[in-house]
Structure formats: C-alpha cells, structure tokens
Amino acid sequence: MSVIHFGSFVVTRQVFYRSTHSFALVNVKPLLPGHVLVCPFRIVPRVKDLSTEEIADLFLTVQKVSKVIEDVYKGQSLNIAIQDGPLAGQSVPHVHCHIIPRRLDDLPNVDDVYQLLNSKDADIELSFQQLKSINTVGFSSPDLPDLERNPRTEEEMWAEAEMLQAKMSKSNL
C-alpha cells in the first residue's frame, strides 16, 4: 500500500476508499458523526487546478461515498461542501470535499454547519498538529457531536476507517 498524503499529513490508515484519482478519509475532528473528506490523490490547493479526469473522479467518488455515509450514519440529508482557497475557509491547501450526514435537530439551526466549517475550531491543519502532540481524547458517544471538538485518537480514526472500508466493499458501488 502506497503512502497517502492529505496536504503535508500522512493519512494512509485513515483512508477507507480509493478510486483512480481520489480517496476518502475519516476526519480528525468531525463536525458531526460521519463527517468525512474526499480528496484527489494529487495535492493541489484549488479546484481550478484539477484536470477534467480528476474533477469527474472526485465527484463520482463523492457520490459513492455519500450513499454509504448516509446509510451508515442514518443521515436524512447531507451537506457536501468545498472550501476552495484560504479566504473560503480552507485550512489545508489540498482540495477536499466535506461530506456531512445530517439528521433532524442534530444542530440548533440547520445552517450552523457552515459557521462550524469556517470556525478556527475546524482548522484541520491545527487538528492534525494537536493529534500528534496529545492524541488522547475522542468522542464520548458515536451518536452525539463532540461539542468540545477535540481531535480523535489515531485508533478511533483507524477503527472508523476499517468499518467504512468494509461497508464500501459491500455496497458494490
């Protein structure tokens, strides 16, 4: 298995799905349970930097992963978002698409997810740095969001990635 990077971070064991040009990985600091990312293998900062083949593959991967995430996490809808550049809130200069399963009353207001995505607390780069230094705190419940937004442990992410990889394999997508 080759090493997979998300920006400057090695995320190989957090990856649960691979396509020709893209991969899906669990999130170090999910906004809600089941919040995952889909990225192109090639590290580029902006959507405009992707080739036609990479764009097509990225969105087909988003569609495939979305179906499984919605089923596994009992989502009733999904937020699918790309923060394309630092002024749009992108914290890692590597194109990535957020897939966030949503359920009734999962947040006080439906659109709170956008504020959370743009918060300092959602800074993935910082989260990976925190993970390297502390790597001790995770979700208290798989059914509730981590309101403290602590980075999850590597073990928690690996377990989720293995479970999702098995679900993706069984989905025949």
mmCIF file of C-alpha atoms in Angstrom:
data_model
loop_
_atom_site.group_PDB
_atom_site.id
_atom_site.type_symbol
_atom_site.label_atom_id
_atom_site.label_comp_id
_atom_site.label_asym_id
_atom_site.label_seq_id
_atom_site.Cartn_x
_atom_site.Cartn_y
_atom_site.Cartn_z
ATOM 1 C CA MET A 1 0.000 0.000 0.000
ATOM 2 C CA SER A 2 1.444 3.358 -1.008
ATOM 3 C CA VAL A 3 1.602 6.319 1.356
ATOM 4 C CA ILE A 4 -1.311 8.751 1.015
ATOM 5 C CA HIS A 5 -0.993 12.416 1.937
ATOM 6 C CA PHE A 6 -3.628 14.997 2.788
ATOM 7 C CA GLY A 7 -1.603 18.159 2.345
ATOM 8 C CA SER A 8 1.583 17.516 4.330
ATOM 9 C CA PHE A 9 -0.013 14.854 6.563
ATOM 10 C CA VAL A 10 0.280 11.104 6.091
ATOM 11 C CA VAL A 11 -3.287 9.756 6.303
ATOM 12 C CA THR A 12 -2.903 6.289 4.790
ATOM 13 C CA ARG A 13 -4.616 4.471 7.687
ATOM 14 C CA GLN A 14 -7.498 6.968 7.822
ATOM 15 C CA VAL A 15 -8.365 6.233 4.173
ATOM 16 C CA PHE A 16 -11.359 3.953 3.629
ATOM 17 C CA TYR A 17 -11.915 4.249 -0.129
ATOM 18 C CA ARG A 18 -9.702 4.719 -3.184
ATOM 19 C CA SER A 19 -10.622 5.367 -6.794
ATOM 20 C CA THR A 20 -8.390 6.093 -9.772
ATOM 21 C CA HIS A 21 -7.732 9.733 -8.853
ATOM 22 C CA SER A 22 -9.345 10.221 -5.418
ATOM 23 C CA PHE A 23 -9.579 8.883 -1.897
ATOM 24 C CA ALA A 24 -11.954 9.204 1.050
ATOM 25 C CA LEU A 25 -10.776 9.513 4.639
ATOM 26 C CA VAL A 26 -12.257 9.890 8.091
ATOM 27 C CA ASN A 27 -11.995 13.306 9.712
ATOM 28 C CA VAL A 28 -9.698 14.013 12.650
ATOM 29 C CA LYS A 29 -12.259 16.460 14.067
ATOM 30 C CA PRO A 30 -15.711 15.712 12.614
ATOM 31 C CA LEU A 31 -18.398 18.375 12.913
ATOM 32 C CA LEU A 32 -20.996 15.614 13.289
ATOM 33 C CA PRO A 33 -20.651 11.806 13.364
ATOM 34 C CA GLY A 34 -19.860 10.519 9.880
ATOM 35 C CA HIS A 35 -18.202 13.739 8.645
ATOM 36 C CA VAL A 36 -15.639 12.528 6.098
ATOM 37 C CA LEU A 37 -13.470 14.065 3.377
ATOM 38 C CA VAL A 38 -12.909 13.166 -0.276
ATOM 39 C CA CYS A 39 -9.668 14.383 -1.890
ATOM 40 C CA PRO A 40 -7.766 13.947 -5.133
ATOM 41 C CA PHE A 41 -4.502 11.996 -4.804
ATOM 42 C CA ARG A 42 -2.658 14.852 -6.475
ATOM 43 C CA ILE A 43 -2.084 17.620 -3.959
ATOM 44 C CA VAL A 44 -3.349 20.869 -5.427
ATOM 45 C CA PRO A 45 -4.809 23.798 -3.483
ATOM 46 C CA ARG A 46 -7.735 24.780 -5.716
ATOM 47 C CA VAL A 47 -10.467 23.078 -7.732
ATOM 48 C CA LYS A 48 -9.361 25.024 -10.805
ATOM 49 C CA ASP A 49 -6.007 23.187 -10.612
ATOM 50 C CA LEU A 50 -7.584 19.748 -11.156
ATOM 51 C CA SER A 51 -7.742 18.078 -14.555
ATOM 52 C CA THR A 52 -11.052 17.134 -16.143
ATOM 53 C CA GLU A 53 -10.430 13.481 -15.248
ATOM 54 C CA GLU A 54 -9.644 14.375 -11.623
ATOM 55 C CA ILE A 55 -12.791 16.522 -11.289
ATOM 56 C CA ALA A 56 -15.010 13.782 -12.731
ATOM 57 C CA ASP A 57 -13.447 11.144 -10.495
ATOM 58 C CA LEU A 58 -13.644 13.382 -7.399
ATOM 59 C CA PHE A 59 -17.387 13.939 -7.777
ATOM 60 C CA LEU A 60 -18.146 10.323 -8.676
ATOM 61 C CA THR A 61 -16.255 9.378 -5.510
ATOM 62 C CA VAL A 62 -18.249 11.945 -3.506
ATOM 63 C CA GLN A 63 -21.451 10.371 -4.840
ATOM 64 C CA LYS A 64 -20.361 6.802 -3.994
ATOM 65 C CA VAL A 65 -19.091 7.686 -0.525
ATOM 66 C CA SER A 66 -22.182 9.815 0.201
ATOM 67 C CA LYS A 67 -24.509 6.855 -0.338
ATOM 68 C CA VAL A 68 -22.637 4.734 2.196
ATOM 69 C CA ILE A 69 -22.166 7.549 4.726
ATOM 70 C CA GLU A 70 -25.860 8.432 4.628
ATOM 71 C CA ASP A 71 -26.785 4.782 5.188
ATOM 72 C CA VAL A 72 -24.231 4.020 7.924
ATOM 73 C CA TYR A 73 -24.882 7.201 9.925
ATOM 74 C CA LYS A 74 -28.648 7.219 9.278
ATOM 75 C CA GLY A 75 -28.492 10.609 7.589
ATOM 76 C CA GLN A 76 -31.680 12.146 6.291
ATOM 77 C CA SER A 77 -29.754 14.661 4.173
ATOM 78 C CA LEU A 78 -26.138 15.618 3.517
ATOM 79 C CA ASN A 79 -24.035 18.735 3.498
ATOM 80 C CA ILE A 80 -21.481 18.459 0.692
ATOM 81 C CA ALA A 81 -19.040 21.364 0.700
ATOM 82 C CA ILE A 82 -15.721 22.507 -0.722
ATOM 83 C CA GLN A 83 -13.860 25.448 0.766
ATOM 84 C CA ASP A 84 -11.859 26.486 -2.308
ATOM 85 C CA GLY A 85 -8.950 28.564 -1.023
ATOM 86 C CA PRO A 86 -7.975 30.184 2.283
ATOM 87 C CA LEU A 87 -10.479 33.054 2.039
ATOM 88 C CA ALA A 88 -13.225 30.425 1.730
ATOM 89 C CA GLY A 89 -12.045 28.783 4.972
ATOM 90 C CA GLN A 90 -9.767 26.103 3.514
ATOM 91 C CA SER A 91 -7.272 25.141 6.244
ATOM 92 C CA VAL A 92 -5.240 22.526 4.323
ATOM 93 C CA PRO A 93 -4.024 23.577 0.852
ATOM 94 C CA HIS A 94 -5.245 20.344 -0.752
ATOM 95 C CA VAL A 95 -8.636 20.219 -2.473
ATOM 96 C CA HIS A 96 -11.101 18.341 -0.271
ATOM 97 C CA CYS A 97 -14.835 17.871 -0.217
ATOM 98 C CA HIS A 98 -16.639 17.588 3.113
ATOM 99 C CA ILE A 99 -19.475 15.064 3.350
ATOM 100 C CA ILE A 100 -21.542 15.597 6.494
ATOM 101 C CA PRO A 101 -24.598 13.437 7.202
ATOM 102 C CA ARG A 102 -27.486 15.407 8.703
ATOM 103 C CA ARG A 103 -30.417 14.430 10.879
ATOM 104 C CA LEU A 104 -33.311 16.377 12.295
ATOM 105 C CA ASP A 105 -32.194 18.546 15.238
ATOM 106 C CA ASP A 106 -28.524 17.492 15.007
ATOM 107 C CA LEU A 107 -27.595 21.170 15.435
ATOM 108 C CA PRO A 108 -29.626 24.033 16.924
ATOM 109 C CA ASN A 109 -30.006 25.588 13.450
ATOM 110 C CA VAL A 110 -29.632 23.815 10.102
ATOM 111 C CA ASP A 111 -27.129 26.360 8.764
ATOM 112 C CA ASP A 112 -24.906 26.231 11.878
ATOM 113 C CA VAL A 113 -22.810 23.693 9.984
ATOM 114 C CA TYR A 114 -21.424 26.491 7.792
ATOM 115 C CA GLN A 115 -20.331 28.526 10.792
ATOM 116 C CA LEU A 116 -18.691 25.401 12.214
ATOM 117 C CA LEU A 117 -16.905 24.702 8.926
ATOM 118 C CA ASN A 118 -15.438 28.207 8.956
ATOM 119 C CA SER A 119 -14.511 28.300 12.636
ATOM 120 C CA LYS A 120 -10.975 28.218 13.981
ATOM 121 C CA ASP A 121 -12.076 25.010 15.658
ATOM 122 C CA ALA A 122 -12.496 23.382 12.223
ATOM 123 C CA ASP A 123 -8.879 24.104 11.243
ATOM 124 C CA ILE A 124 -7.812 20.639 10.084
ATOM 125 C CA GLU A 125 -4.134 21.581 9.887
ATOM 126 C CA LEU A 126 -4.204 22.610 13.552
ATOM 127 C CA SER A 127 -6.166 19.482 14.424
ATOM 128 C CA PHE A 128 -3.521 17.209 12.902
ATOM 129 C CA GLN A 129 -0.830 19.083 14.821
ATOM 130 C CA GLN A 130 -2.829 18.664 18.049
ATOM 131 C CA LEU A 131 -3.305 14.974 17.288
ATOM 132 C CA LYS A 132 0.448 14.499 17.028
ATOM 133 C CA SER A 133 1.025 16.213 20.353
ATOM 134 C CA ILE A 134 -1.816 14.857 22.533
ATOM 135 C CA ASN A 135 -3.611 12.008 20.724
ATOM 136 C CA THR A 136 -5.732 11.142 23.753
ATOM 137 C CA VAL A 137 -9.307 12.481 23.550
ATOM 138 C CA GLY A 138 -12.140 11.241 21.323
ATOM 139 C CA PHE A 139 -15.894 11.010 21.002
ATOM 140 C CA SER A 140 -17.812 10.195 24.141
ATOM 141 C CA SER A 141 -20.728 8.834 22.101
ATOM 142 C CA PRO A 142 -20.984 7.793 18.444
ATOM 143 C CA ASP A 143 -24.484 9.306 18.291
ATOM 144 C CA LEU A 144 -23.679 12.815 19.511
ATOM 145 C CA PRO A 145 -21.407 15.512 18.112
ATOM 146 C CA ASP A 146 -18.246 16.231 20.083
ATOM 147 C CA LEU A 147 -19.140 19.749 21.171
ATOM 148 C CA GLU A 148 -15.633 20.246 22.537
ATOM 149 C CA ARG A 149 -14.312 19.361 19.046
ATOM 150 C CA ASN A 150 -11.250 17.552 20.353
ATOM 151 C CA PRO A 151 -9.116 15.704 17.817
ATOM 152 C CA ARG A 152 -9.845 11.996 17.804
ATOM 153 C CA THR A 153 -7.137 9.445 18.501
ATOM 154 C CA GLU A 154 -5.468 7.600 15.665
ATOM 155 C CA GLU A 155 -7.011 4.379 16.964
ATOM 156 C CA GLU A 156 -10.537 5.845 16.786
ATOM 157 C CA MET A 157 -9.954 7.040 13.231
ATOM 158 C CA TRP A 158 -8.445 3.697 12.166
ATOM 159 C CA ALA A 159 -11.416 1.803 13.588
ATOM 160 C CA GLU A 160 -13.899 4.033 11.764
ATOM 161 C CA ALA A 161 -11.892 3.778 8.521
ATOM 162 C CA GLU A 162 -11.852 -0.035 8.732
ATOM 163 C CA MET A 163 -15.605 -0.150 9.367
ATOM 164 C CA LEU A 164 -16.327 2.219 6.460
ATOM 165 C CA GLN A 165 -13.958 0.339 4.159
ATOM 166 C CA ALA A 166 -15.922 -2.849 4.845
ATOM 167 C CA LYS A 167 -19.222 -1.031 4.170
ATOM 168 C CA MET A 168 -17.865 0.441 0.926
ATOM 169 C CA SER A 169 -16.735 -3.036 -0.196
ATOM 170 C CA LYS A 170 -20.184 -4.499 0.496
ATOM 171 C CA SER A 171 -22.021 -1.659 -1.255
ATOM 172 C CA ASN A 172 -20.950 -2.771 -4.773
ATOM 173 C CA LEU A 173 -20.664 0.835 -5.921
#
